[in-house]
Amino acid sequence: MKSFWLTRKHFLVFFVLALVALAQLGWWVIFQVGEGARLKHVQQTLWEQQIELAQHWREARYPDVQEFRIWLGESFPDLELKADGRTMGISSSALARLDHMAGGRVRMFVWEGLFFTLILGVGIGYIYWMLRREIVMERRQAVFLTATSHELKTPITSLRLYLDTLIDHDVPAAQRAEILATMQQDLQRLTNLIDHLLQAQSVIQKKKHHRIKQTVETINLAEETQEVLHQVEDMFNRKGIRLKSKLDERLFSMVDPMRWQTLVMNLLDNACKYSPQGSAVELILEQNGSHAILRIVDEGIGIPKAEFDRIFERFYRIDNKNTLQTGGTGLGLYIVKETVEELGGTVSVESQGIGKGTTFTAEIPLADEDNLG
Ligand code: ADP
């Protein structure tokens, strides 16, 4: 609720400021147009006074038409004596000059006005975008905190219950072994979550401080992947999901082995989390020219096309029942994307939609021949 009001307040202030800025611009345009008309009027009044003055001089000093014409040309070049030799008026060149000046002013203000509007528009757009981003991030962080607290609390509550049972009751050996196994899983869950948070933190730090040095070495991708497959075996078995793999064992890449394992682990973890019991997940590691391709195909809940980009953003979780039933922090794919990009590769997702399974494909460059000691 608080964030709702915060959002409304932010936008209200923003709109009021934008409105004031636009009103200011409108007032400036009106003022400039009025000022142009006023200047024209002043010039015309001045000419009328000149005509009166010239008339006065004519009567007093220059009764001869020719002489008066010469005097008029020298004294008031903007005035002219009409062909009838009696009436005076403003010369067409002076009128044209005034029109040209007025036109020039209008042109200048139109351009200045357009320029100001553009700058103002860009400024308003930029602030609006920043504000929206800030608010979205704030909401996501709130969701993240709730989700993470929940993720931390569930295994801790379970551990406490089991521990109490073991302390307070005389539990038979078989049941005791079962309880200890579950406690071990809960501890593993906690460890995984904390690892996840630390990895995300390290990715963020790396981004901020432009690549803190990491231990890069040439590794056999199949070997490191196999290591992860061993680690997740239990998790898949417990959920009754078949995990198949096809690994090309001749692929080497320059990468920190822990980071590669994290990447594979996060994708497999998701494939398991978002797939139903009895389905299958396949991991394929193969070569495509100078790149290694890691593809993880599941038959799970699928992802709508509109979410393809956003799922890689920090703290983002798809807002539907299927996802929210499953625990998560919204950091897994962010870590995957940052890791892959740091290695000079790409990651993409494909899905035919809700309930139709998902395929994640990561592509990273293979090590040069020279690096294969
Ligand atoms: P989370 O901790 O929520 O799993 P991720 O960053 O790993 O965070 O994933 C972001 C979101 O992408 C998830 O919340 C989920 O909605 C969606 N997602 C990720 N992997 C899959 C998958 N294999 N199948 C369906 N949805 C997925």
Coordinates of C-alpha atoms and ligand atoms in Angstrom, one line a residue:
M1 CA 0.0 0.0 0.0
K2 CA 2.8 2.3 0.9
S3 CA 4.5 1.8 -2.4
F4 CA 1.2 2.5 -4.1
W5 CA 1.0 6.0 -2.4
L6 CA 4.7 6.5 -3.1
T7 CA 4.1 5.8 -6.7
R8 CA 1.0 8.1 -6.9
K9 CA 2.9 10.9 -5.1
H10 CA 5.9 10.6 -7.4
F11 CA 3.7 10.8 -10.5
L12 CA 1.6 13.6 -9.2
V13 CA 4.7 15.7 -8.5
F14 CA 6.1 14.8 -11.8
F15 CA 2.9 15.7 -13.7
V16 CA 2.5 19.0 -11.9
L17 CA 6.1 19.9 -12.7
A18 CA 5.7 18.9 -16.3
L19 CA 2.5 20.9 -16.6
V20 CA 4.2 24.0 -15.1
A21 CA 7.1 23.6 -17.6
L22 CA 4.7 23.3 -20.5
A23 CA 2.5 26.2 -19.3
Q24 CA 5.7 28.3 -19.0
L25 CA 6.6 27.4 -22.6
G26 CA 3.1 28.3 -23.7
W27 CA 3.2 31.6 -21.9
W28 CA 6.6 32.4 -23.5
V29 CA 5.1 31.7 -27.0
I30 CA 2.1 33.9 -26.4
F31 CA 4.3 36.7 -25.0
Q32 CA 6.6 36.6 -28.0
V33 CA 3.8 36.7 -30.5
G34 CA 2.2 39.7 -28.6
E35 CA 5.6 41.4 -28.4
G36 CA 6.0 41.1 -32.2
A37 CA 2.5 42.7 -32.8
R38 CA 3.4 45.5 -30.3
L39 CA 6.7 46.3 -32.1
K40 CA 4.9 46.5 -35.5
H41 CA 2.3 48.8 -34.0
V42 CA 5.0 51.1 -32.5
Q43 CA 6.7 51.4 -35.9
Q44 CA 3.4 52.2 -37.6
T45 CA 2.7 54.9 -35.0
L46 CA 6.2 56.3 -35.5
W47 CA 5.5 56.6 -39.3
E48 CA 2.2 58.3 -38.7
Q49 CA 4.0 60.9 -36.5
Q50 CA 6.7 61.3 -39.2
I51 CA 3.9 62.0 -41.8
E52 CA 2.4 64.7 -39.6
L53 CA 5.8 66.3 -39.0
A54 CA 6.7 66.2 -42.7
Q55 CA 3.3 67.8 -43.5
H56 CA 4.1 70.5 -41.1
W57 CA 7.5 71.2 -42.6
R58 CA 6.0 71.2 -46.1
E59 CA 3.6 73.9 -45.3
A60 CA 6.2 75.9 -43.4
R61 CA 9.3 75.5 -45.7
Y62 CA 8.8 73.5 -48.9
P63 CA 5.8 74.6 -50.9
D64 CA 7.6 73.4 -54.1
V65 CA 6.8 69.8 -54.8
Q66 CA 10.3 68.9 -56.2
E67 CA 12.1 70.5 -53.3
F68 CA 9.8 68.8 -50.8
R69 CA 10.3 65.4 -52.4
I70 CA 14.1 65.7 -52.1
W71 CA 13.9 66.9 -48.5
L72 CA 11.5 64.1 -47.7
G73 CA 13.8 61.5 -49.2
E74 CA 16.8 62.7 -47.2
S75 CA 14.9 63.3 -43.8
F76 CA 12.4 60.4 -43.8
P77 CA 13.6 57.7 -46.1
D78 CA 10.7 55.5 -45.1
L79 CA 8.1 58.0 -46.4
E80 CA 7.2 58.8 -50.0
L81 CA 5.1 61.4 -51.8
K82 CA 2.4 59.8 -53.9
A83 CA 2.1 60.5 -57.7
D84 CA -0.6 63.1 -57.0
G85 CA 2.1 65.2 -55.3
R86 CA -0.2 65.7 -52.2
T87 CA -0.7 62.6 -50.2
M88 CA 2.2 61.0 -48.2
G89 CA 2.5 57.4 -47.4
I90 CA 4.9 54.7 -46.3
S91 CA 7.2 53.4 -49.1
S92 CA 6.6 49.9 -50.2
S93 CA 10.3 49.0 -49.4
A94 CA 9.8 50.2 -45.8
L95 CA 6.6 48.1 -45.5
A96 CA 8.4 45.1 -47.0
R97 CA 11.3 45.6 -44.6
L98 CA 8.9 45.7 -41.6
D99 CA 7.1 42.5 -42.8
H100 CA 10.4 40.8 -43.4
M101 CA 11.5 41.7 -39.8
A102 CA 8.2 40.6 -38.3
G103 CA 8.5 37.3 -40.4
G104 CA 12.1 36.8 -39.2
R105 CA 11.0 37.3 -35.6
V106 CA 8.2 34.7 -36.0
R107 CA 10.6 32.3 -37.7
M108 CA 13.1 32.8 -34.9
F109 CA 10.5 32.1 -32.2
V110 CA 9.1 29.1 -34.0
W111 CA 12.5 27.6 -34.2
E112 CA 13.4 28.5 -30.6
G113 CA 10.0 27.3 -29.5
L114 CA 10.5 24.0 -31.3
F115 CA 13.9 23.6 -29.8
F116 CA 12.7 24.3 -26.3
T117 CA 9.8 22.0 -26.7
L118 CA 12.2 19.3 -27.9
I119 CA 14.6 19.8 -25.0
L120 CA 11.7 19.9 -22.6
G121 CA 10.1 16.8 -24.1
V122 CA 13.3 14.9 -24.0
G123 CA 13.8 16.0 -20.3
I124 CA 10.3 15.1 -19.3
G125 CA 10.5 11.7 -21.2
Y126 CA 13.8 10.9 -19.5
I127 CA 12.6 11.8 -16.0
Y128 CA 9.4 9.8 -16.6
W129 CA 11.5 6.8 -17.7
M130 CA 13.8 7.0 -14.7
L131 CA 10.9 7.4 -12.3
R132 CA 9.1 4.4 -13.8
R133 CA 12.3 2.3 -13.7
E134 CA 12.9 3.3 -10.1
I135 CA 9.3 2.4 -9.1
V136 CA 9.4 -0.9 -10.9
M137 CA 12.8 -1.8 -9.3
E138 CA 11.4 -0.8 -5.9
R139 CA 8.4 -3.1 -6.3
R140 CA 10.6 -5.9 -7.5
Q141 CA 12.9 -5.6 -4.6
A142 CA 9.9 -5.7 -2.2
V143 CA 8.7 -8.9 -4.0
F144 CA 12.3 -10.2 -3.8
L145 CA 12.5 -9.5 0.0
T146 CA 9.2 -11.3 0.6
A147 CA 10.2 -14.3 -1.6
T148 CA 13.7 -14.5 0.0
S149 CA 12.4 -14.3 3.5
H150 CA 9.9 -17.0 2.7
E151 CA 12.7 -19.1 1.1
L152 CA 14.8 -18.7 4.2
K153 CA 12.0 -19.3 6.7
T154 CA 10.6 -22.5 5.2
P155 CA 13.7 -24.7 5.7
I156 CA 14.5 -23.1 9.0
T157 CA 11.0 -23.8 10.3
S158 CA 11.3 -27.4 9.1
L159 CA 14.7 -27.8 10.6
R160 CA 13.5 -26.5 14.0
L161 CA 10.5 -28.9 14.0
Y162 CA 12.7 -31.9 13.2
L163 CA 15.3 -30.9 15.7
D164 CA 12.6 -30.6 18.4
T165 CA 11.3 -34.0 17.5
L166 CA 14.7 -35.5 17.7
I167 CA 15.4 -33.9 21.1
D168 CA 12.0 -34.4 22.8
H169 CA 11.0 -37.8 21.5
D170 CA 12.5 -41.2 21.4
V171 CA 12.5 -41.7 17.6
P172 CA 13.1 -45.2 16.2
A173 CA 16.3 -45.6 14.2
A174 CA 14.6 -45.9 10.8
Q175 CA 12.5 -42.8 11.2
R176 CA 15.5 -41.0 12.7
A177 CA 17.5 -41.6 9.5
E178 CA 14.7 -40.3 7.4
I179 CA 14.4 -37.1 9.5
L180 CA 18.2 -36.6 9.3
A181 CA 18.0 -37.0 5.5
T182 CA 15.3 -34.4 5.3
M183 CA 17.3 -32.1 7.6
Q184 CA 20.2 -32.5 5.3
Q185 CA 18.1 -31.4 2.3
D186 CA 16.8 -28.4 4.2
L187 CA 20.3 -27.4 5.0
Q188 CA 21.3 -27.8 1.4
R189 CA 18.4 -25.6 0.4
L190 CA 19.5 -22.9 2.7
T191 CA 23.1 -23.2 1.4
N192 CA 21.9 -23.0 -2.2
L193 CA 19.9 -19.9 -1.5
I194 CA 22.8 -18.1 0.2
D195 CA 25.1 -19.2 -2.6
H196 CA 22.6 -17.7 -5.0
L197 CA 22.5 -14.4 -3.2
L198 CA 26.3 -14.3 -3.0
Q199 CA 26.6 -15.0 -6.7
A200 CA 24.2 -12.3 -7.5
Q201 CA 26.1 -9.9 -5.3
S202 CA 29.3 -10.8 -7.0
V203 CA 27.8 -10.3 -10.5
I204 CA 26.5 -6.8 -9.4
Q205 CA 29.9 -5.9 -7.9
K206 CA 31.7 -7.0 -11.1
K207 CA 29.3 -4.9 -13.2
K208 CA 29.9 -1.9 -11.0
H209 CA 33.7 -2.2 -10.8
H210 CA 34.3 -3.4 -14.3
R211 CA 35.5 -6.9 -14.1
I212 CA 37.2 -7.8 -10.8
K213 CA 39.7 -10.4 -11.8
Q214 CA 38.5 -14.0 -11.8
T215 CA 40.2 -17.3 -12.0
V216 CA 40.0 -18.1 -15.7
E217 CA 41.4 -21.4 -17.0
T218 CA 40.9 -23.7 -19.9
I219 CA 38.3 -26.2 -18.8
N220 CA 36.6 -29.2 -20.4
L221 CA 33.0 -28.1 -20.5
A222 CA 31.6 -31.6 -20.5
E223 CA 33.5 -32.5 -17.3
E224 CA 32.3 -29.5 -15.4
T225 CA 28.8 -30.0 -16.6
Q226 CA 28.9 -33.6 -15.5
E227 CA 29.9 -32.4 -12.1
V228 CA 26.6 -30.4 -11.9
L229 CA 24.6 -33.2 -13.3
H230 CA 25.8 -35.3 -10.3
Q231 CA 24.8 -32.6 -7.9
V232 CA 21.3 -32.2 -9.2
E233 CA 20.6 -35.9 -9.6
D234 CA 18.8 -36.2 -6.2
M235 CA 16.7 -33.1 -6.8
F236 CA 15.4 -34.5 -10.1
N237 CA 14.8 -38.0 -8.7
R238 CA 12.8 -36.6 -5.8
K239 CA 10.5 -34.8 -8.2
G240 CA 10.3 -37.8 -10.5
I241 CA 11.7 -35.9 -13.5
R242 CA 13.9 -37.8 -16.0
L243 CA 17.2 -36.0 -16.7
K244 CA 18.9 -36.9 -19.9
S245 CA 22.2 -35.5 -21.2
K246 CA 24.2 -35.5 -24.4
L247 CA 27.7 -34.0 -23.9
D248 CA 30.3 -33.4 -26.5
E249 CA 33.5 -34.1 -24.6
R250 CA 35.9 -32.3 -26.8
L251 CA 34.8 -28.8 -26.0
F252 CA 37.2 -26.5 -24.1
S253 CA 36.6 -22.9 -23.0
M254 CA 38.5 -20.2 -21.1
V255 CA 36.2 -19.8 -18.1
D256 CA 36.2 -19.8 -14.3
P257 CA 34.9 -23.4 -13.7
M258 CA 32.8 -22.3 -10.7
R259 CA 31.0 -19.8 -12.9
W260 CA 30.3 -22.3 -15.6
Q261 CA 28.9 -24.7 -13.0
T262 CA 26.7 -21.9 -11.6
L263 CA 25.3 -21.2 -15.0
V264 CA 24.4 -24.8 -15.7
M265 CA 23.1 -25.2 -12.1
N266 CA 20.8 -22.2 -12.4
L267 CA 19.3 -23.4 -15.7
L268 CA 18.9 -27.0 -14.5
D269 CA 17.4 -25.8 -11.2
N270 CA 14.8 -23.8 -13.1
A271 CA 14.0 -26.7 -15.5
C272 CA 13.4 -28.9 -12.4
K273 CA 11.4 -26.2 -10.5
Y274 CA 9.1 -25.3 -13.3
S275 CA 8.4 -28.8 -14.6
P276 CA 5.7 -31.3 -13.5
Q277 CA 6.4 -34.7 -12.1
G278 CA 7.0 -37.4 -14.7
S279 CA 8.2 -35.0 -17.3
A280 CA 11.7 -35.0 -18.9
V281 CA 14.5 -32.5 -19.1
E282 CA 17.3 -32.8 -21.6
L283 CA 20.7 -31.1 -21.4
I284 CA 22.7 -31.0 -24.6
L285 CA 26.3 -29.7 -24.9
E286 CA 27.5 -29.4 -28.5
Q287 CA 29.7 -27.4 -30.8
N288 CA 28.6 -24.8 -33.3
G289 CA 31.6 -23.5 -35.2
S290 CA 33.8 -21.5 -32.8
H291 CA 31.2 -21.7 -30.0
A292 CA 29.9 -24.2 -27.5
I293 CA 26.2 -24.5 -27.2
L294 CA 24.5 -25.5 -24.0
R295 CA 20.8 -26.3 -24.5
I296 CA 18.4 -27.2 -21.7
V297 CA 15.0 -28.4 -22.9
D298 CA 12.1 -29.0 -20.5
E299 CA 8.5 -30.0 -20.7
G300 CA 7.3 -27.6 -18.0
I301 CA 5.0 -24.7 -17.5
G302 CA 6.5 -22.7 -20.4
I303 CA 7.0 -18.9 -20.8
P304 CA 4.8 -16.5 -22.7
K305 CA 6.7 -14.7 -25.5
A306 CA 6.0 -11.3 -24.0
E307 CA 8.2 -12.3 -21.0
F308 CA 11.3 -13.5 -23.0
D309 CA 13.4 -10.4 -22.3
R310 CA 12.2 -9.5 -18.8
I311 CA 12.9 -12.9 -17.2
F312 CA 16.6 -12.1 -17.5
E313 CA 16.2 -8.9 -15.5
R314 CA 17.2 -8.6 -11.8
F315 CA 14.5 -9.7 -9.3
Y316 CA 12.0 -10.4 -12.1
R317 CA 9.6 -13.3 -11.7
I318 CA 6.7 -14.0 -14.0
D319 CA 3.5 -12.9 -12.2
N320 CA 1.4 -16.0 -12.6
K321 CA 0.1 -18.7 -10.3
N322 CA 2.4 -21.4 -11.6
T323 CA 5.5 -19.3 -10.9
L324 CA 4.5 -17.8 -7.6
Q325 CA 3.7 -21.3 -6.2
T326 CA 7.3 -22.1 -6.7
G327 CA 9.9 -20.5 -4.5
G328 CA 12.6 -18.2 -6.1
T329 CA 14.4 -15.0 -5.9
G330 CA 14.3 -13.8 -9.5
L331 CA 18.1 -13.7 -9.6
G332 CA 18.9 -17.0 -11.3
L333 CA 18.5 -16.0 -14.9
Y334 CA 20.1 -12.6 -14.2
I335 CA 23.2 -14.4 -13.0
V336 CA 23.1 -16.6 -16.1
K337 CA 22.8 -13.7 -18.5
E338 CA 25.6 -11.7 -16.9
T339 CA 27.9 -14.7 -16.7
V340 CA 27.3 -15.6 -20.3
E341 CA 27.8 -12.1 -21.6
E342 CA 31.0 -11.7 -19.5
L343 CA 32.3 -14.7 -21.4
G344 CA 31.5 -13.0 -24.7
G345 CA 28.5 -15.2 -25.4
T346 CA 24.7 -15.0 -25.5
V347 CA 21.7 -16.6 -23.9
S348 CA 18.2 -17.0 -25.3
V349 CA 14.9 -18.6 -24.5
E350 CA 12.3 -20.3 -26.6
S351 CA 8.8 -21.5 -25.6
Q352 CA 5.6 -22.2 -27.5
G353 CA 3.7 -20.7 -24.5
I354 CA 2.1 -21.7 -21.2
G355 CA 2.3 -25.4 -20.6
K356 CA 4.4 -26.1 -23.7
G357 CA 7.9 -26.4 -22.2
T358 CA 10.9 -24.1 -22.4
T359 CA 14.3 -24.3 -24.0
F360 CA 17.2 -22.2 -22.8
T361 CA 20.2 -21.9 -25.1
A362 CA 23.6 -20.4 -24.0
E363 CA 26.4 -20.0 -26.4
I364 CA 30.0 -19.2 -25.4
P365 CA 33.2 -19.0 -27.4
L366 CA 35.5 -22.0 -27.4
A367 CA 39.2 -21.6 -26.3
D368 CA 41.6 -20.8 -29.2
E369 CA 43.8 -23.7 -30.3
D370 CA 46.8 -21.9 -28.6
N371 CA 45.2 -22.1 -25.2
L372 CA 44.8 -25.8 -25.3
G373 CA 48.1 -26.7 -23.6
Ligands
ADP1 P1 13.5 -17.6 -9.9 O1 14.3 -17.6 -8.7 O2 12.1 -17.0 -9.8 O3 13.4 -18.9 -10.6 P2 15.0 -16.8 -12.3 O4 15.7 -15.5 -12.6 O5 15.8 -18.0 -12.3 O6 14.2 -16.6 -10.9 O7 13.8 -16.9 -13.3 C1 13.0 -15.8 -13.6 C2 11.6 -16.2 -14.0 O8 11.6 -16.9 -15.2 C3 11.0 -17.3 -13.0 O9 10.4 -16.6 -11.9 C4 10.0 -18.0 -13.9 O10 8.8 -17.3 -13.9 C5 10.6 -17.9 -15.3 N1 11.4 -19.2 -15.6 C6 12.7 -19.4 -15.5 N2 13.0 -20.6 -16.0 C7 11.9 -21.2 -16.4 C8 11.5 -22.5 -17.0 N3 12.5 -23.4 -17.2 N4 10.2 -22.7 -17.3 C9 9.3 -21.8 -17.0 N5 9.5 -20.6 -16.5 C10 10.8 -20.3 -16.2

